[in-house]
PDB file of C-alpha atoms in Angstrom:
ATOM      1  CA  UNK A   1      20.723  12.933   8.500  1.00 88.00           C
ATOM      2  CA  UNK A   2      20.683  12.492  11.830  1.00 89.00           C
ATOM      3  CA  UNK A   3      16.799  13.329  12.115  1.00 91.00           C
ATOM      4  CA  UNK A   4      16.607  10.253   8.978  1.00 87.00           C
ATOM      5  CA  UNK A   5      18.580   7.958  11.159  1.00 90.00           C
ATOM      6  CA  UNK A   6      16.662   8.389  14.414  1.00 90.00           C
ATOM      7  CA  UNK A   7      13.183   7.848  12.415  1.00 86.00           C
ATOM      8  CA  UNK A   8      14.646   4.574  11.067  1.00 82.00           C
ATOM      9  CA  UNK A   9      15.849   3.773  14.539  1.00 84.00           C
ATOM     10  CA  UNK A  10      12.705   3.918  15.955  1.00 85.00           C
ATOM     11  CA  UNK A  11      10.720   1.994  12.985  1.00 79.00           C
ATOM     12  CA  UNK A  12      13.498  -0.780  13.566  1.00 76.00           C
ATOM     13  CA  UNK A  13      12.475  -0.854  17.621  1.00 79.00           C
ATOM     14  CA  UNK A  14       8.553  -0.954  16.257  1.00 79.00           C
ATOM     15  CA  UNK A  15       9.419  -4.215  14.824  1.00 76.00           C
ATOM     16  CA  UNK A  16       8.690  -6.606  17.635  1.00 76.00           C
ATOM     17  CA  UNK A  17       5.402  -5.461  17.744  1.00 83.00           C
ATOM     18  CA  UNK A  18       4.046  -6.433  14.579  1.00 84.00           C
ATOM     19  CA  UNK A  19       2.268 -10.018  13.836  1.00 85.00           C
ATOM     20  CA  UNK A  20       3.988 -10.300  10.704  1.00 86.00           C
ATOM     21  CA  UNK A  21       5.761  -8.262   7.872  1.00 85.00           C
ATOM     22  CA  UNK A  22       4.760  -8.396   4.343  1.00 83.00           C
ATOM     23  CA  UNK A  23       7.072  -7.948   1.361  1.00 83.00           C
ATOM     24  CA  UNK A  24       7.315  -8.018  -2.439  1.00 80.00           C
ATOM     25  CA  UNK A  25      11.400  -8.686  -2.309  1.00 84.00           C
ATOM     26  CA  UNK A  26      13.887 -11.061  -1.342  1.00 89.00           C
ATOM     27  CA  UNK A  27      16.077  -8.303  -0.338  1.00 91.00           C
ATOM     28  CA  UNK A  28      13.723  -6.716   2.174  1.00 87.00           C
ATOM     29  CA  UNK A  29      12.659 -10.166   3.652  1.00 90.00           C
ATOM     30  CA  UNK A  30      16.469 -10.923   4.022  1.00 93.00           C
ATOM     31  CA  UNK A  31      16.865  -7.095   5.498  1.00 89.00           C
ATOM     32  CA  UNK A  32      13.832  -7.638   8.036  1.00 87.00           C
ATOM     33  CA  UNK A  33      15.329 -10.615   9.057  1.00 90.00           C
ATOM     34  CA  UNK A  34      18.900  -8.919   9.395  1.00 90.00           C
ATOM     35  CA  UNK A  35      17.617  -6.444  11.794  1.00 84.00           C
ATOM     36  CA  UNK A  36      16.182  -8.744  14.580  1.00 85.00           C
ATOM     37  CA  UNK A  37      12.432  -9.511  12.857  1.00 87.00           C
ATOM     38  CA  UNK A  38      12.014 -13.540  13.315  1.00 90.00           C
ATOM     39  CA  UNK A  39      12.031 -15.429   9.742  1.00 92.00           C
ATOM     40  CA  UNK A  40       8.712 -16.956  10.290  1.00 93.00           C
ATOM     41  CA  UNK A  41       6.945 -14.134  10.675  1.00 90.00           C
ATOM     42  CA  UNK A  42       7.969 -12.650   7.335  1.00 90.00           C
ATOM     43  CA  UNK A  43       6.584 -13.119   4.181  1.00 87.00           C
ATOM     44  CA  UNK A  44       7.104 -12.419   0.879  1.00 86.00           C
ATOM     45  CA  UNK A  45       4.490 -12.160  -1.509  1.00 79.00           C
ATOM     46  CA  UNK A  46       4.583 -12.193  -5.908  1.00 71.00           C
ATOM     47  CA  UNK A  47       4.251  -8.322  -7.055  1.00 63.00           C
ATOM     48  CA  UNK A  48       2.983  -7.916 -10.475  1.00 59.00           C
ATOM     49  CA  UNK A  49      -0.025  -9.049 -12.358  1.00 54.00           C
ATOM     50  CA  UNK A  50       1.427  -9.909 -16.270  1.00 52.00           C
ATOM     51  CA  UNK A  51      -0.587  -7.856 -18.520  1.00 53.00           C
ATOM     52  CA  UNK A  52      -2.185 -10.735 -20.268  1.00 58.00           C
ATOM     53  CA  UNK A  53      -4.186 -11.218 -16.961  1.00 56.00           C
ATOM     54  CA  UNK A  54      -4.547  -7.869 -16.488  1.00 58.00           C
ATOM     55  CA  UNK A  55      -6.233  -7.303 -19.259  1.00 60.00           C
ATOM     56  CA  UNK A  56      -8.532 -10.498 -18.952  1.00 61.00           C
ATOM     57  CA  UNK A  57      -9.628  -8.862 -15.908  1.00 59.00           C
ATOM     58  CA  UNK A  58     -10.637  -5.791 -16.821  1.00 60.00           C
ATOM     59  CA  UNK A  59     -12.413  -7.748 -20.174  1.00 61.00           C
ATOM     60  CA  UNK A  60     -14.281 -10.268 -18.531  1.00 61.00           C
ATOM     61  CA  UNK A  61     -15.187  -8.523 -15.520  1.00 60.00           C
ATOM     62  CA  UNK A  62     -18.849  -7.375 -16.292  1.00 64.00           C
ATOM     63  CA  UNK A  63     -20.335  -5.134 -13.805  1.00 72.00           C
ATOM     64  CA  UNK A  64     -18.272  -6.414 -10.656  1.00 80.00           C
ATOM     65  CA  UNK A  65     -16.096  -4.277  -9.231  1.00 86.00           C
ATOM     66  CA  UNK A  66     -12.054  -4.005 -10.483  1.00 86.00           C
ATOM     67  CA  UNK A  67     -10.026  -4.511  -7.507  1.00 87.00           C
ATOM     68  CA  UNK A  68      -6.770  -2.572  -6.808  1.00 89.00           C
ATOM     69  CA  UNK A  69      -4.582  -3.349  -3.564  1.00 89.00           C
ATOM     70  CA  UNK A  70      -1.534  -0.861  -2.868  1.00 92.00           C
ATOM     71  CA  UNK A  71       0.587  -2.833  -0.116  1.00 88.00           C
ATOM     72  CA  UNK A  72       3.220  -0.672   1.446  1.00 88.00           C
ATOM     73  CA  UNK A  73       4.035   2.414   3.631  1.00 90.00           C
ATOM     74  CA  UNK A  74       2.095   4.985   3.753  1.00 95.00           C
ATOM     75  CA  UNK A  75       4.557   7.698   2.813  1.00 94.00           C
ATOM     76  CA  UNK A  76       4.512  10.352  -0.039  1.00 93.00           C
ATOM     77  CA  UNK A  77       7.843   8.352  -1.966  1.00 91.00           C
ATOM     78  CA  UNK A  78       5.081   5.221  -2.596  1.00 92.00           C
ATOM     79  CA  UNK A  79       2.665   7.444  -4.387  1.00 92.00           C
ATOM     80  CA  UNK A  80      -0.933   6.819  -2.641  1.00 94.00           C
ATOM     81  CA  UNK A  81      -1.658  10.586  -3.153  1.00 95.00           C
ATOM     82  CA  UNK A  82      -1.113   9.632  -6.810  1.00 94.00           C
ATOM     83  CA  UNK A  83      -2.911   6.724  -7.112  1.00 94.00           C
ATOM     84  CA  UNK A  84      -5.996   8.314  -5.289  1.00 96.00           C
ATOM     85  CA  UNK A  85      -5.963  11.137  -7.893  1.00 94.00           C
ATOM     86  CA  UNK A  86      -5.821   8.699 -10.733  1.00 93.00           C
ATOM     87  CA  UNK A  87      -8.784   6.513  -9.515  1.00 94.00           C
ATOM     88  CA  UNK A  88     -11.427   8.624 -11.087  1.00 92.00           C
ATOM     89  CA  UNK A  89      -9.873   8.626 -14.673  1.00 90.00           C
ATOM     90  CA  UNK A  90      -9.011   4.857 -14.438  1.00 87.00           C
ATOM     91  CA  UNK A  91     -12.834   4.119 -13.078  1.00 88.00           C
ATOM     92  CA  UNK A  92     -13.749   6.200 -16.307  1.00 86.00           C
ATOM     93  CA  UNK A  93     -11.632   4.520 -18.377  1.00 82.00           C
ATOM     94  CA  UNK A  94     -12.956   0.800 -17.244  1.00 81.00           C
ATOM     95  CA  UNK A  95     -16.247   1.997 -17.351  1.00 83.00           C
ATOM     96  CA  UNK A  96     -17.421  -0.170 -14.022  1.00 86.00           C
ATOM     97  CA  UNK A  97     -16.763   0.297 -10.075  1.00 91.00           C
ATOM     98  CA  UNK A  98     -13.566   0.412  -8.612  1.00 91.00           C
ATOM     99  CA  UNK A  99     -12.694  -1.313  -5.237  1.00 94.00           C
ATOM    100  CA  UNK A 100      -9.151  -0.011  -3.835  1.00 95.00           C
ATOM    101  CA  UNK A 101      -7.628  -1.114  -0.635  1.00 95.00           C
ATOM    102  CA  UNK A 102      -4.856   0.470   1.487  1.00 96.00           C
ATOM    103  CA  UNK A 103      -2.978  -2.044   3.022  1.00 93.00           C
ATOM    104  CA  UNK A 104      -0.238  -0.785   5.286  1.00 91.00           C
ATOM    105  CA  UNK A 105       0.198   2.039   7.875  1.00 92.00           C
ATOM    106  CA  UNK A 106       2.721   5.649   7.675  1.00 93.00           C
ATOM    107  CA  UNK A 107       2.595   9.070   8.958  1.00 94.00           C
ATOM    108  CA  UNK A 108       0.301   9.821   5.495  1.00 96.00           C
ATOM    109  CA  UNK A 109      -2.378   7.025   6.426  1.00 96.00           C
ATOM    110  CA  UNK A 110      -4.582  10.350   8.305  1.00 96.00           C
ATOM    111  CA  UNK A 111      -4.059  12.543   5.292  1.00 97.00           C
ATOM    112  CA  UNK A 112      -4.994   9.739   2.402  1.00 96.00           C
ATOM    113  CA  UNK A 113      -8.182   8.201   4.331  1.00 96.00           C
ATOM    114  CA  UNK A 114      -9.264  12.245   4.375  1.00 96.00           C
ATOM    115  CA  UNK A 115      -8.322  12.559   0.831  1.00 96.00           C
ATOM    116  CA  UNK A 116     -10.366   9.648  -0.447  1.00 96.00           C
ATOM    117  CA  UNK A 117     -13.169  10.417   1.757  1.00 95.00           C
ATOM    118  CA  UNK A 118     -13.349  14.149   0.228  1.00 95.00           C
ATOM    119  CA  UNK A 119     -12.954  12.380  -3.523  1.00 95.00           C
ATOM    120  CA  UNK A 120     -15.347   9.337  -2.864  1.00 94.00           C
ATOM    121  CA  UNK A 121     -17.777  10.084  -0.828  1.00 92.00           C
ATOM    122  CA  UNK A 122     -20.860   7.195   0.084  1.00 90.00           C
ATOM    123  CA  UNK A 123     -22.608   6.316  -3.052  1.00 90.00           C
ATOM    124  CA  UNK A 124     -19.640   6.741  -5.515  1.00 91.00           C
ATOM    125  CA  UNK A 125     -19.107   3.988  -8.535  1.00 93.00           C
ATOM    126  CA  UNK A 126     -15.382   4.258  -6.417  1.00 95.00           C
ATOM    127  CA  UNK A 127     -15.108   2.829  -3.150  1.00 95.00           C
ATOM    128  CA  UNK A 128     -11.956   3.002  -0.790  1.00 96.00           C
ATOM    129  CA  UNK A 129     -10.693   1.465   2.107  1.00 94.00           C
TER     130      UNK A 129
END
């Protein structure tokens, strides 16, 4: 607990160095702001596509690429491992290129850019950055 509480401690001091903060909640906006992160730098963006555009997406697409953007920390509870693993079945399954784009920063950002470069390397119908 104490080694939890330290961590968080020293994200929280991080704060004041960062042009803005991003996020897809209320709650975490309002938190930010709580701990000392000025309101107009924050900003909260919508986080879901409905399926009915979704799927207009993927069906009217053609040969351009199908976008994906995971926003958030770069830690193994939000899954990019996951995600990277499931971009070759999902680039099957759409049957056209995949562009996916890691937006955020965490002590997994090393491991994942290594990970995608070892599944996707130059040339691939899947392209990461």
């Amino acid at each position: 607990m104490l080694r939890l509480y330290k961590r968080e401690s020293q994200r929280c001091e991080r704060f004041g160095q960062y042009a803005a903060v991003v996020t897809f909640s209320r709650h975490v906006q309002a938190e930010c702001i709580r701990h000392g992160f000025p309101a107009e730098r924050t900003r909260r963006l919508p986080c879901h596509v409905g399926a009915d555009a979704a799927a207009a997406a993927i069906r009217d697409g053609g040969s351009q690429p199908f976008r994906i953007l995971f926003v958030g920390r770069m830690e193994r509870l939000k899954g990019g491992h996951v995600l990277l693993d499931a971009l070759t079945e999902a680039q099957t399954c759409l049957a056209r290129p995949l562009e996916t784009v890691f937006a955020g920063d965490g002590t997994l950002r090393g491991r994942w850019k290594r990970q995608s470069l070892r599944l996707f390397p130059p040339g691939a119908p899947i392209r990461v950055r």
